[in-house]
Amino acid sequence: MSETITPVRTYLVVFLALMVLTAITVAVAFFELGPLNDIAAMGIAITKACLVILYFMHVRHSSRLTKVVVVAGFLWLLFLIGFTMSDYLTRGMISMQGTIG
Amino acid sequence: MSVTVTTPARRKNYLNADYGIKSWLLTQDHKRIAILYLVSITFFFVLGGVMAALIRVELATPLGDMVEPDTYNRLFTAHGVVMVFLFLIPSIPAVLGNFLIPLMIGAKDLAFPKLNLGSWYVYNLGAILMVAALLRGGTDTGWTFYTPYSSTFADSEVILTALGAFVVGFSSIMTGLNFIVTIHRMRAPGLTWFRLPLFVWAHYGTSLIQILGTPVVAIAILLVAAERLLHIGIFDPALGGDPVLFQHLFWFYSHPAVYIMILPSMGVISELITAFSRKRIFGYKFVAFSSLAIAVLGFLVWGHHLFVSSQSIYAGLIFSVLSMLVAVPSAVKVFNWTATLYQGSISWQTPMIYALGFIGLFVVGGLTGTMLATLGIDMHVHDTYFVVAHFHYIMVGGAIMGYLGGLHFWWPKITGRLYSVFWSKISAGLIFVGFNLTFFPQFLLGYMGMPRRYHSYPEEFQILNVLSSAGATILGLGYLLPLIYFTWSMRYGERASDNPWGAYGLEWETSSPPPTLNFDEPPVVTTEAYDYLAMRDKKTAA
């Protein structure tokens, strides 16, 4: 398998992007956005995680098998959160009398 | 007539290649590490067995007259923790998998030999923590560490025991990682994925679970420790947490953990059924993919442990349906093994007796599992002896029968010695009878309403409890016998040939015991797995 050499410039740009996103996270915390608070924070965090995985962990230029492994990890996280939420999000759908309301 | 026997100079093998304690404790040979694991897990099997014996003695009479209720809680917790984390999970993968995977795929060792040795040390470190907790009085939460009892109320050694489980988990991850990389990268030329022995496929599925599931239970355990020590509100409602969240996180790993125990066992059974039927397995690809299907589906069923834990009924419905689905790949395996027997040239060797015993017991365990996955039935029998009987049919009747069957099958390869056929058959019979006598009455007890985890019970339950305790004595004797004749065989057993069973597979093509680097010549694979027909033709031609 041929090694792809990533230029130092790319690392610097990614690093800069991570720093800027961190600053945005801090800045957003000063504004009351209601339900958007969580969405903004999680959105930025996911973007940062993707940058780290793709560039600093070299997944972008890795073999297809490595990519499958990475995707599987996230898929399993989705299983964990998704099926757990299937409990929490539907608990309120049953009234106290035990009837479905 | 006198016969002069000349003994040829013993071949160099992995056992006589080097001597001394250091050569064992610092070894990087997967075969020696397998032996190290064998010694460790046998010790913990005996320890967990002693706990079980004490439980059964207490339950022989309706009154709680031998131990205090609190001691009883600590006894069944110790039994569960030791058997699950220190015996069942590492049993087949760390001993037989470690020994056989490189041999079966024609490799010199696992991909990361140092990581392999490291995993054994990490396992022992975790085990020491758990034993320390035991010596300091033990834990009384049950092996499941349910919150809020474990995080807020229990005043036993919860943190130390949980820390032990946390550490042992890492050894499991190391083993899984090693197997996956080895199976991907180190197969002999010609050994394509669909020529792999099904034992290897089963271990591949198992390794996926070990890697994807274990970190979650590790985090769950850390969160319990964080709540106990730092009062961070994760599970305690008073601090804004939710106790049921622990059950979600715990069972996300611990249900698939059952498949860590049973999948390798199924891999062993595929090898045994083919070897003693002298036939290629019926539906190779179905059996191979059913291992992966069990590994994946096994992750989506954990909510069936929460049917009565205030989990939403809608989530319960989803988990109930998904739990039923796992029965499909499991049944694929059972039907395919049975179909393999059809018109096979069956021989009743000891490993085969274990394999057939496995199929029977696993079917009972599996079918009662589908009963428990049914919401309505589970409401009634949840936390009764019905559940205890069900999971022992899977974890003891399934996993341990497979482990012992495998150990009897590959013992000549591992040690180069043969054991007593007579005593091994007696022990296989005792285990099958003793097991059923121990656990079948527990189905009835649970169905009649006897709850688990109590040290006393109403008098009308005594007859069945006495039967169960009597069965446990027979089972204990059945387990003791292999310990004796295996130990005996290491010194006095007749020397084994390279392929004493006439079985198919790369591990049988090298010497018994194998040389340190497994093969004198790197093997090249040109035939399909379990091609007994070609093997017979070759033998006839020769």
Short mmCIF file of C-alpha atoms in Angstrom, two decimals, chain B residues 177-392:
data_model
loop_
_atom_site.label_atom_id
_atom_site.label_comp_id
_atom_site.label_asym_id
_atom_site.label_seq_id
_atom_site.Cartn_x
_atom_site.Cartn_y
_atom_site.Cartn_z
CA LEU B 177 -7.65 -7.03 18.62
CA ASN B 178 -4.85 -9.57 18.21
CA PHE B 179 -7.21 -12.16 16.69
CA ILE B 180 -8.77 -9.73 14.20
CA VAL B 181 -5.42 -8.48 12.91
CA THR B 182 -4.02 -12.03 12.78
CA ILE B 183 -6.98 -13.41 10.85
CA HIS B 184 -6.86 -10.52 8.39
CA ARG B 185 -3.13 -10.40 7.79
CA MET B 186 -1.48 -13.73 8.51
CA ARG B 187 -3.42 -16.43 6.66
CA ALA B 188 -1.27 -18.93 4.76
CA PRO B 189 -1.14 -18.66 0.96
CA GLY B 190 -4.32 -20.14 -0.51
CA LEU B 191 -6.26 -19.90 2.76
CA THR B 192 -9.11 -17.70 1.57
CA TRP B 193 -11.83 -16.47 3.93
CA PHE B 194 -14.16 -19.27 2.85
CA ARG B 195 -11.53 -21.92 3.45
CA LEU B 196 -11.05 -20.88 7.06
CA PRO B 197 -12.10 -23.36 9.75
CA LEU B 198 -15.40 -22.28 11.33
CA PHE B 199 -13.59 -22.09 14.67
CA VAL B 200 -11.73 -19.09 13.22
CA TRP B 201 -14.92 -17.48 11.92
CA ALA B 202 -16.50 -17.86 15.36
CA HIS B 203 -13.49 -16.21 16.98
CA TYR B 204 -13.62 -13.39 14.47
CA GLY B 205 -17.23 -12.68 15.53
CA THR B 206 -16.23 -12.97 19.18
CA SER B 207 -13.36 -10.52 18.74
CA LEU B 208 -15.70 -7.95 17.19
CA ILE B 209 -17.86 -8.10 20.32
CA GLN B 210 -14.83 -7.86 22.60
CA ILE B 211 -13.59 -4.74 20.86
CA LEU B 212 -16.91 -2.98 20.34
CA GLY B 213 -18.62 -3.86 23.60
CA THR B 214 -16.02 -4.00 26.36
CA PRO B 215 -15.19 -0.26 26.37
CA VAL B 216 -18.84 0.53 27.15
CA VAL B 217 -18.96 -1.59 30.30
CA ALA B 218 -15.59 -0.14 31.29
CA ILE B 219 -17.05 3.36 31.09
CA ALA B 220 -20.21 2.29 32.94
CA ILE B 221 -18.06 0.88 35.76
CA LEU B 222 -15.97 4.07 35.88
CA LEU B 223 -19.14 6.14 36.12
CA VAL B 224 -20.29 4.09 39.15
CA ALA B 225 -16.90 4.74 40.76
CA ALA B 226 -17.15 8.45 39.86
CA GLU B 227 -20.58 8.67 41.46
CA ARG B 228 -19.50 6.81 44.61
CA LEU B 229 -16.30 8.78 45.08
CA LEU B 230 -17.06 12.20 43.59
CA HIS B 231 -20.88 12.30 43.88
CA ILE B 232 -21.33 13.17 40.23
CA GLY B 233 -24.99 12.68 39.37
CA ILE B 234 -25.12 9.99 36.70
CA PHE B 235 -27.31 7.27 38.18
CA ASP B 236 -28.60 8.75 41.45
CA PRO B 237 -31.97 10.50 40.96
CA ALA B 238 -31.24 12.74 43.95
CA LEU B 239 -28.28 14.12 42.02
CA GLY B 240 -30.20 14.36 38.74
CA GLY B 241 -29.18 10.94 37.41
CA ASP B 242 -31.14 7.88 36.29
CA PRO B 243 -30.49 4.40 37.76
CA VAL B 244 -31.87 2.64 34.69
CA LEU B 245 -29.19 4.29 32.55
CA PHE B 246 -26.69 1.98 34.26
CA GLN B 247 -28.68 -1.05 33.18
CA HIS B 248 -28.63 0.18 29.56
CA LEU B 249 -24.86 0.73 29.63
CA PHE B 250 -24.13 -2.47 31.54
CA TRP B 251 -26.21 -4.76 29.33
CA PHE B 252 -25.00 -3.12 26.11
CA TYR B 253 -21.82 -5.06 26.84
CA SER B 254 -22.98 -7.80 29.14
CA HIS B 255 -25.59 -9.27 26.88
CA PRO B 256 -23.14 -9.55 23.96
CA ALA B 257 -20.72 -10.93 26.56
CA VAL B 258 -22.91 -14.03 26.60
CA TYR B 259 -22.05 -14.38 22.92
CA ILE B 260 -18.36 -13.95 23.79
CA MET B 261 -18.88 -17.11 25.80
CA ILE B 262 -21.09 -19.09 23.43
CA LEU B 263 -19.74 -18.15 19.96
CA PRO B 264 -16.27 -19.70 20.46
CA SER B 265 -18.01 -22.74 21.86
CA MET B 266 -20.08 -22.96 18.68
CA GLY B 267 -16.82 -22.73 16.73
CA VAL B 268 -15.49 -25.72 18.66
CA ILE B 269 -18.68 -27.70 18.01
CA SER B 270 -18.41 -27.13 14.24
CA GLU B 271 -14.92 -28.65 14.35
CA LEU B 272 -15.98 -31.61 16.48
CA ILE B 273 -19.12 -32.46 14.52
CA THR B 274 -17.24 -32.51 11.21
CA ALA B 275 -14.25 -34.43 12.58
CA PHE B 276 -16.36 -37.20 14.13
CA SER B 277 -18.87 -37.41 11.28
CA ARG B 278 -16.07 -37.46 8.69
CA LYS B 279 -18.04 -35.01 6.61
CA ARG B 280 -17.76 -31.47 5.33
CA ILE B 281 -20.07 -29.24 7.35
CA PHE B 282 -23.54 -28.78 5.88
CA GLY B 283 -23.89 -25.17 4.63
CA TYR B 284 -20.41 -23.82 5.40
CA LYS B 285 -21.21 -20.22 4.46
CA PHE B 286 -24.43 -20.16 6.46
CA VAL B 287 -22.59 -21.34 9.56
CA ALA B 288 -19.79 -18.81 8.97
CA PHE B 289 -22.12 -15.86 8.46
CA SER B 290 -24.37 -16.91 11.31
CA SER B 291 -21.41 -16.21 13.62
CA LEU B 292 -21.23 -12.64 12.33
CA ALA B 293 -25.02 -12.29 12.46
CA ILE B 294 -25.02 -13.38 16.10
CA ALA B 295 -22.18 -10.92 16.85
CA VAL B 296 -24.11 -8.00 15.32
CA LEU B 297 -27.67 -8.88 16.37
CA GLY B 298 -26.42 -9.72 19.85
CA PHE B 299 -25.75 -6.02 20.35
CA LEU B 300 -29.37 -5.04 19.69
CA VAL B 301 -31.19 -7.11 22.29
CA TRP B 302 -29.94 -5.86 25.64
CA GLY B 303 -33.24 -4.23 26.60
CA HIS B 304 -34.77 -7.64 27.33
CA HIS B 305 -32.98 -7.46 30.68
CA LEU B 306 -34.97 -4.29 31.45
CA PHE B 307 -38.52 -5.44 30.77
CA VAL B 308 -39.52 -4.87 34.39
CA SER B 309 -37.05 -2.05 35.16
CA SER B 310 -39.39 0.80 34.17
CA GLN B 311 -38.15 0.67 30.61
CA SER B 312 -40.74 2.03 28.18
CA ILE B 313 -43.08 -0.63 26.84
CA TYR B 314 -42.33 0.57 23.30
CA ALA B 315 -38.60 -0.02 23.76
CA GLY B 316 -39.57 -3.36 25.31
CA LEU B 317 -41.47 -4.32 22.16
CA ILE B 318 -38.48 -3.49 19.94
CA PHE B 319 -36.07 -5.42 22.14
CA SER B 320 -38.46 -8.36 22.34
CA VAL B 321 -38.65 -8.67 18.55
CA LEU B 322 -34.89 -8.24 18.12
CA SER B 323 -34.22 -10.87 20.79
CA MET B 324 -36.35 -13.34 18.85
CA LEU B 325 -34.26 -12.58 15.75
CA VAL B 326 -31.04 -13.84 17.38
CA ALA B 327 -32.69 -17.23 17.52
CA VAL B 328 -32.50 -17.40 13.71
CA PRO B 329 -28.69 -17.57 13.24
CA SER B 330 -28.47 -19.76 16.35
CA ALA B 331 -30.98 -22.17 14.86
CA VAL B 332 -29.11 -22.09 11.52
CA LYS B 333 -26.09 -23.48 13.34
CA VAL B 334 -28.03 -26.17 15.19
CA PHE B 335 -29.84 -27.36 12.05
CA ASN B 336 -26.61 -27.37 10.04
CA TRP B 337 -24.75 -29.40 12.67
CA THR B 338 -27.62 -31.88 12.75
CA ALA B 339 -27.68 -32.05 8.95
CA THR B 340 -23.92 -32.70 9.00
CA LEU B 341 -24.52 -35.77 11.17
CA TYR B 342 -26.92 -37.17 8.58
CA GLN B 343 -25.25 -40.07 6.76
CA GLY B 344 -21.97 -39.21 8.42
CA SER B 345 -19.54 -41.83 9.62
CA ILE B 346 -20.12 -41.05 13.29
CA SER B 347 -17.71 -42.18 15.99
CA TRP B 348 -18.46 -41.85 19.69
CA GLN B 349 -15.19 -40.38 20.88
CA THR B 350 -15.21 -38.26 24.04
CA PRO B 351 -15.14 -34.85 22.25
CA MET B 352 -18.13 -35.97 20.14
CA ILE B 353 -20.09 -36.85 23.28
CA TYR B 354 -19.48 -33.31 24.49
CA ALA B 355 -20.52 -31.90 21.10
CA LEU B 356 -23.79 -33.82 21.05
CA GLY B 357 -24.39 -32.86 24.69
CA PHE B 358 -23.82 -29.24 23.72
CA ILE B 359 -26.45 -29.35 20.98
CA GLY B 360 -29.09 -30.75 23.34
CA LEU B 361 -28.37 -28.37 26.19
CA PHE B 362 -27.98 -25.34 23.94
CA VAL B 363 -31.37 -26.02 22.34
CA VAL B 364 -33.02 -26.08 25.78
CA GLY B 365 -31.16 -22.90 26.80
CA GLY B 366 -31.98 -21.17 23.52
CA LEU B 367 -35.66 -22.07 23.44
CA THR B 368 -36.18 -20.94 27.04
CA GLY B 369 -34.40 -17.75 25.94
CA THR B 370 -37.12 -17.07 23.39
CA MET B 371 -39.67 -17.66 26.16
CA LEU B 372 -37.93 -15.01 28.24
CA ALA B 373 -37.81 -12.63 25.29
CA THR B 374 -41.61 -12.74 25.27
CA LEU B 375 -42.76 -9.74 27.29
CA GLY B 376 -45.74 -11.42 28.92
CA ILE B 377 -43.82 -14.48 30.15
CA ASP B 378 -40.85 -12.43 31.32
CA MET B 379 -43.09 -10.32 33.57
CA HIS B 380 -43.88 -13.51 35.52
CA VAL B 381 -40.56 -15.30 35.62
CA HIS B 382 -38.21 -12.32 35.78
CA ASP B 383 -35.70 -12.70 38.64
CA THR B 384 -36.83 -16.25 39.37
CA TYR B 385 -34.91 -19.50 39.12
CA PHE B 386 -36.31 -19.90 35.60
CA VAL B 387 -33.85 -17.23 34.46
CA VAL B 388 -31.03 -18.81 36.48
CA ALA B 389 -31.71 -22.17 34.83
CA HIS B 390 -31.95 -20.60 31.36
CA PHE B 391 -28.61 -18.82 31.46
CA HIS B 392 -26.83 -21.78 33.04
#
